């Protein structure tokens, strides 16, 4: 029994070591379906480009895992102040990868919480900007709407065409359209599968600004640079406060905002501007304040 126990322990340790090696190898593997680089004059904006051109950037499991890993890494990188996600001029992302879902069955899909890991974008504390050209449909549209700000190219097309293949949006489409554009327009989008132009999306509050296709990524990066100039801590607070507006009643939201505002009086970043000599010195010397929370 002792000899058997020892063998089992040794085998367990061996298996554990093998698993650790496999996890390490997987985590250290370079992404294949996205490209990540730091851009901007100060290299303080991360640009993530979805890179499945033949599939019009269809969102498969591998791509979404790589995206989630990249976002997690960038969220903890103090040199990055904002993140831009884009695709190609032809397609931001044409939707979820239908081929991966064709053989899915109810039991495994339900018990496995299919698509639950797609919330990685929403979980990022730093501001995330979507630079959308071409098609942003189905899961691609949902991915864009998970971002904090959407800049669109003139020919961008948004929509939730899931109804056309006998299903419904599963990564926030029904919920985010209704919150951003209202019930009537959300119903029209989700019940018809019709595409929405960039101009229509802007009119309904989905898109912030529209640019020529060859400028939208550059403009999104400029926006990221502007945000990255601010205090990272205060930016995080402001983002959290705006997001709470979708979840709370007005009175609850006002209370939450006011309390966050109160907490800024305890931060060094606020004092740099409003009270400590550093703020006056920086003003007199015509230089930017040095944020403490970077």
Short mmCIF file of C-alpha atoms in Angstrom, two decimals:
data_model
loop_
_atom_site.label_atom_id
_atom_site.label_comp_id
_atom_site.label_asym_id
_atom_site.label_seq_id
_atom_site.Cartn_x
_atom_site.Cartn_y
_atom_site.Cartn_z
CA UNK A 1 0.00 0.00 0.00
CA UNK A 2 2.84 2.37 0.87
CA UNK A 3 4.56 1.62 -2.43
CA UNK A 4 1.30 2.15 -4.34
CA UNK A 5 0.67 5.41 -2.53
CA UNK A 6 4.15 6.63 -3.35
CA UNK A 7 3.65 5.76 -7.00
CA UNK A 8 0.33 7.61 -7.09
CA UNK A 9 1.90 10.68 -5.49
CA UNK A 10 4.79 10.63 -7.96
CA UNK A 11 2.39 10.22 -10.89
CA UNK A 12 0.21 13.05 -9.61
CA UNK A 13 3.22 15.32 -9.32
CA UNK A 14 4.37 14.34 -12.80
CA UNK A 15 0.93 15.08 -14.26
CA UNK A 16 0.83 18.39 -12.43
CA UNK A 17 4.22 19.36 -13.80
CA UNK A 18 3.15 18.39 -17.33
CA UNK A 19 -0.05 20.42 -16.99
CA UNK A 20 1.88 23.42 -15.72
CA UNK A 21 4.27 23.14 -18.67
CA UNK A 22 1.34 22.94 -21.10
CA UNK A 23 -0.36 25.97 -19.53
CA UNK A 24 2.90 27.93 -19.59
CA UNK A 25 3.49 26.99 -23.22
CA UNK A 26 -0.04 28.02 -24.17
CA UNK A 27 0.09 31.32 -22.25
CA UNK A 28 3.46 32.23 -23.75
CA UNK A 29 2.33 31.43 -27.29
CA UNK A 30 2.16 34.47 -29.56
CA UNK A 31 -1.38 35.38 -30.64
CA UNK A 32 -2.31 34.28 -34.15
CA UNK A 33 -5.65 35.99 -34.71
CA UNK A 34 -4.95 39.44 -33.30
CA UNK A 35 -2.11 41.92 -33.62
CA UNK A 36 -1.13 44.09 -30.66
CA UNK A 37 1.12 47.14 -30.68
CA UNK A 38 1.68 50.33 -28.74
CA UNK A 39 1.06 53.48 -30.76
CA UNK A 40 0.90 57.24 -30.39
CA UNK A 41 3.67 59.76 -29.84
CA UNK A 42 4.29 58.47 -26.32
CA UNK A 43 3.49 54.85 -27.12
CA UNK A 44 0.82 54.98 -24.41
CA UNK A 45 -2.13 53.69 -26.48
CA UNK A 46 -2.51 49.99 -27.23
CA UNK A 47 -3.89 49.09 -30.66
CA UNK A 48 -5.45 45.64 -31.02
CA UNK A 49 -6.24 44.59 -34.57
CA UNK A 50 -8.49 41.59 -35.20
CA UNK A 51 -6.70 39.53 -37.82
CA UNK A 52 -8.81 36.86 -39.53
CA UNK A 53 -9.13 38.54 -42.94
CA UNK A 54 -10.39 35.49 -44.87
CA UNK A 55 -13.19 35.02 -42.34
CA UNK A 56 -13.97 38.75 -42.14
CA UNK A 57 -12.71 38.62 -38.54
CA UNK A 58 -15.42 36.20 -37.44
CA UNK A 59 -15.15 35.79 -33.69
CA UNK A 60 -14.10 32.22 -32.96
CA UNK A 61 -13.08 30.81 -29.58
CA UNK A 62 -9.37 31.19 -30.26
CA UNK A 63 -9.68 34.83 -31.30
CA UNK A 64 -11.78 35.71 -28.26
CA UNK A 65 -9.36 33.92 -25.94
CA UNK A 66 -6.43 35.79 -27.45
CA UNK A 67 -8.34 39.06 -27.16
CA UNK A 68 -9.22 38.41 -23.51
CA UNK A 69 -5.59 37.56 -22.68
CA UNK A 70 -4.32 40.69 -24.43
CA UNK A 71 -6.85 42.91 -22.67
CA UNK A 72 -5.93 41.47 -19.27
CA UNK A 73 -2.24 42.12 -19.93
CA UNK A 74 -2.82 45.67 -21.18
CA UNK A 75 -5.14 46.48 -18.29
CA UNK A 76 -2.26 45.87 -15.87
CA UNK A 77 0.35 47.64 -18.03
CA UNK A 78 0.99 51.05 -16.44
CA UNK A 79 2.47 52.42 -19.66
CA UNK A 80 -0.91 52.07 -21.41
CA UNK A 81 -3.59 54.69 -20.82
CA UNK A 82 -6.22 53.58 -23.34
CA UNK A 83 -6.93 50.70 -25.72
CA UNK A 84 -8.21 50.80 -29.32
CA UNK A 85 -9.77 47.72 -30.95
CA UNK A 86 -10.17 47.63 -34.72
CA UNK A 87 -10.46 45.24 -37.66
CA UNK A 88 -9.94 45.86 -41.36
CA UNK A 89 -11.56 48.41 -43.67
CA UNK A 90 -13.80 45.63 -44.95
CA UNK A 91 -14.91 44.26 -41.59
CA UNK A 92 -14.52 45.12 -37.93
CA UNK A 93 -15.99 41.68 -37.25
CA UNK A 94 -18.70 40.08 -39.39
CA UNK A 95 -20.10 38.15 -36.44
CA UNK A 96 -19.50 35.06 -34.35
CA UNK A 97 -17.99 32.05 -36.10
CA UNK A 98 -21.14 30.18 -37.15
CA UNK A 99 -19.19 27.05 -38.11
CA UNK A 100 -18.09 26.65 -34.48
CA UNK A 101 -21.70 26.80 -33.28
CA UNK A 102 -23.38 24.61 -35.89
CA UNK A 103 -23.13 21.38 -33.89
CA UNK A 104 -23.79 22.91 -30.46
CA UNK A 105 -26.57 21.26 -28.48
CA UNK A 106 -28.77 22.80 -25.80
CA UNK A 107 -27.49 20.88 -22.78
CA UNK A 108 -23.79 21.50 -23.35
CA UNK A 109 -24.38 25.10 -24.46
CA UNK A 110 -26.50 25.89 -21.39
CA UNK A 111 -24.41 24.07 -18.79
CA UNK A 112 -21.18 25.40 -20.27
CA UNK A 113 -22.38 29.03 -20.17
CA UNK A 114 -21.47 29.49 -23.82
CA UNK A 115 -20.23 33.05 -24.64
CA UNK A 116 -19.85 33.98 -20.96
CA UNK A 117 -16.15 34.64 -21.50
CA UNK A 118 -16.97 37.29 -24.11
CA UNK A 119 -17.39 39.89 -21.36
CA UNK A 120 -13.61 40.50 -21.16
CA UNK A 121 -13.95 43.87 -22.90
CA UNK A 122 -16.56 45.01 -20.38
CA UNK A 123 -14.32 43.97 -17.49
CA UNK A 124 -11.37 46.16 -18.54
CA UNK A 125 -10.84 49.11 -16.20
CA UNK A 126 -9.08 51.25 -18.79
CA UNK A 127 -11.06 53.01 -21.53
CA UNK A 128 -11.57 50.89 -24.65
CA UNK A 129 -12.33 52.51 -28.00
CA UNK A 130 -13.75 50.64 -30.98
CA UNK A 131 -12.60 51.90 -34.39
CA UNK A 132 -15.17 50.35 -36.72
CA UNK A 133 -14.91 50.03 -40.48
CA UNK A 134 -17.04 47.79 -42.69
CA UNK A 135 -19.25 45.16 -41.10
CA UNK A 136 -19.88 45.04 -37.36
CA UNK A 137 -22.62 42.42 -37.27
CA UNK A 138 -23.90 40.00 -34.67
CA UNK A 139 -21.07 39.25 -32.27
CA UNK A 140 -18.97 41.88 -34.01
CA UNK A 141 -21.57 44.52 -33.23
CA UNK A 142 -21.81 43.27 -29.66
CA UNK A 143 -18.03 43.45 -29.31
CA UNK A 144 -18.06 47.07 -30.50
CA UNK A 145 -20.86 47.95 -28.09
CA UNK A 146 -18.92 46.44 -25.17
CA UNK A 147 -16.33 49.15 -25.77
CA UNK A 148 -16.66 52.51 -24.04
CA UNK A 149 -16.59 54.66 -27.19
CA UNK A 150 -17.24 53.83 -30.85
CA UNK A 151 -15.70 55.76 -33.74
CA UNK A 152 -17.01 54.61 -37.13
CA UNK A 153 -15.91 54.86 -40.73
CA UNK A 154 -18.39 56.36 -43.16
CA UNK A 155 -19.29 52.98 -44.66
CA UNK A 156 -19.50 51.03 -41.41
CA UNK A 157 -22.55 48.78 -41.03
CA UNK A 158 -23.98 47.65 -37.71
CA UNK A 159 -26.63 45.06 -36.95
CA UNK A 160 -27.89 41.93 -35.23
CA UNK A 161 -28.75 39.44 -37.99
CA UNK A 162 -29.12 36.44 -35.66
CA UNK A 163 -32.87 36.33 -36.31
CA UNK A 164 -32.07 35.29 -39.91
CA UNK A 165 -30.46 32.02 -38.76
CA UNK A 166 -33.04 31.12 -36.14
CA UNK A 167 -31.43 32.46 -32.98
CA UNK A 168 -31.08 35.71 -31.02
CA UNK A 169 -28.11 37.82 -29.89
CA UNK A 170 -26.24 36.13 -27.06
CA UNK A 171 -23.51 38.57 -26.06
CA UNK A 172 -25.48 41.64 -25.10
CA UNK A 173 -27.12 42.70 -28.37
CA UNK A 174 -30.70 42.94 -27.11
CA UNK A 175 -29.64 44.64 -23.89
CA UNK A 176 -27.13 47.21 -25.17
CA UNK A 177 -29.20 48.28 -28.17
CA UNK A 178 -32.20 48.91 -25.92
CA UNK A 179 -30.18 50.91 -23.41
CA UNK A 180 -28.40 52.99 -26.03
CA UNK A 181 -31.06 53.46 -28.71
CA UNK A 182 -34.35 52.80 -26.94
CA UNK A 183 -36.88 49.96 -27.13
CA UNK A 184 -38.42 50.72 -30.52
CA UNK A 185 -35.17 50.89 -32.50
CA UNK A 186 -33.72 47.92 -30.59
CA UNK A 187 -36.77 45.87 -31.51
CA UNK A 188 -36.47 46.84 -35.17
CA UNK A 189 -32.78 45.89 -35.27
CA UNK A 190 -33.17 42.57 -33.45
CA UNK A 191 -36.45 41.44 -35.07
CA UNK A 192 -35.52 42.20 -38.68
CA UNK A 193 -31.77 41.65 -38.86
CA UNK A 194 -31.53 44.84 -40.94
CA UNK A 195 -28.19 46.62 -41.18
CA UNK A 196 -27.77 50.07 -39.65
CA UNK A 197 -25.58 52.67 -41.35
CA UNK A 198 -22.92 54.61 -39.49
CA UNK A 199 -25.06 57.75 -39.70
CA UNK A 200 -28.13 55.97 -38.29
CA UNK A 201 -25.98 54.48 -35.52
CA UNK A 202 -24.73 57.95 -34.63
CA UNK A 203 -28.24 59.39 -34.63
CA UNK A 204 -29.32 56.69 -32.17
CA UNK A 205 -26.40 57.13 -29.79
CA UNK A 206 -24.45 54.01 -30.74
CA UNK A 207 -21.56 55.83 -32.43
CA UNK A 208 -19.75 58.87 -31.08
CA UNK A 209 -18.17 60.20 -34.29
CA UNK A 210 -17.86 59.29 -37.99
CA UNK A 211 -14.72 59.67 -40.10
CA UNK A 212 -13.50 58.61 -43.56
CA UNK A 213 -12.51 54.95 -43.52
CA UNK A 214 -8.80 55.66 -43.77
CA UNK A 215 -8.88 58.08 -40.83
CA UNK A 216 -11.04 56.35 -38.23
CA UNK A 217 -8.24 54.32 -36.59
CA UNK A 218 -5.93 57.34 -36.43
CA UNK A 219 -8.68 59.45 -34.88
CA UNK A 220 -9.42 56.72 -32.33
CA UNK A 221 -5.72 56.63 -31.41
CA UNK A 222 -5.72 60.43 -30.98
CA UNK A 223 -8.69 60.09 -28.66
CA UNK A 224 -6.82 57.41 -26.72
CA UNK A 225 -3.80 59.72 -26.44
CA UNK A 226 -6.00 62.50 -25.07
CA UNK A 227 -7.45 60.17 -22.46
CA UNK A 228 -4.00 58.81 -21.60
CA UNK A 229 -2.89 62.33 -20.64
CA UNK A 230 -5.32 62.30 -17.72
CA UNK A 231 -4.92 60.73 -14.30
CA UNK A 232 -5.34 56.95 -14.72
CA UNK A 233 -7.09 56.69 -11.36
CA UNK A 234 -9.57 59.48 -12.11
CA UNK A 235 -10.23 58.10 -15.61
CA UNK A 236 -11.08 54.75 -14.05
CA UNK A 237 -13.48 56.43 -11.61
CA UNK A 238 -15.19 58.43 -14.37
CA UNK A 239 -15.61 55.32 -16.53
CA UNK A 240 -17.13 53.39 -13.62
CA UNK A 241 -19.53 56.24 -12.84
CA UNK A 242 -20.79 56.48 -16.44
CA UNK A 243 -21.26 52.70 -16.65
CA UNK A 244 -23.31 52.73 -13.46
CA UNK A 245 -25.81 55.01 -15.19
CA UNK A 246 -26.98 51.94 -17.13
CA UNK A 247 -27.51 49.88 -14.02
CA UNK A 248 -28.88 52.20 -11.33
CA UNK A 249 -31.88 54.46 -10.88
CA UNK A 250 -31.18 58.17 -11.25
CA UNK A 251 -31.13 58.75 -7.50
CA UNK A 252 -28.84 55.77 -6.90
CA UNK A 253 -26.59 56.88 -9.74
CA UNK A 254 -26.37 60.43 -8.43
CA UNK A 255 -25.45 59.12 -4.98
CA UNK A 256 -22.80 56.81 -6.46
CA UNK A 257 -21.33 59.64 -8.55
CA UNK A 258 -21.27 62.04 -5.60
CA UNK A 259 -19.46 59.53 -3.40
CA UNK A 260 -16.86 58.86 -6.08
CA UNK A 261 -16.47 62.62 -6.47
CA UNK A 262 -15.88 62.89 -2.73
CA UNK A 263 -13.16 60.25 -2.89
CA UNK A 264 -11.21 62.31 -5.44
CA UNK A 265 -10.49 64.79 -2.64
CA UNK A 266 -8.32 62.12 -1.00
CA UNK A 267 -6.24 61.36 -4.11
CA UNK A 268 -2.85 62.85 -4.77
CA UNK A 269 -3.80 63.47 -8.39
CA UNK A 270 -6.59 65.85 -7.45
CA UNK A 271 -4.38 67.67 -4.96
CA UNK A 272 -1.68 68.08 -7.59
CA UNK A 273 -4.06 70.35 -9.47
CA UNK A 274 -6.11 72.00 -6.76
CA UNK A 275 -4.15 72.42 -3.58
CA UNK A 276 -0.51 71.39 -3.35
CA UNK A 277 2.31 73.70 -4.52
CA UNK A 278 3.09 71.26 -7.37
CA UNK A 279 -0.02 72.42 -9.20
CA UNK A 280 0.96 76.11 -8.93
CA UNK A 281 4.55 75.34 -9.85
CA UNK A 282 3.48 73.32 -12.87
CA UNK A 283 1.21 76.17 -13.98
CA UNK A 284 3.93 78.80 -13.50
CA UNK A 285 6.47 76.66 -15.35
CA UNK A 286 3.98 75.98 -18.13
CA UNK A 287 4.31 72.23 -17.84
CA UNK A 288 1.85 69.42 -17.32
CA UNK A 289 1.25 68.03 -13.80
CA UNK A 290 3.00 64.78 -12.99
CA UNK A 291 0.21 62.37 -12.07
CA UNK A 292 0.93 60.33 -8.97
CA UNK A 293 -1.24 57.34 -9.87
CA UNK A 294 0.61 56.33 -13.04
#
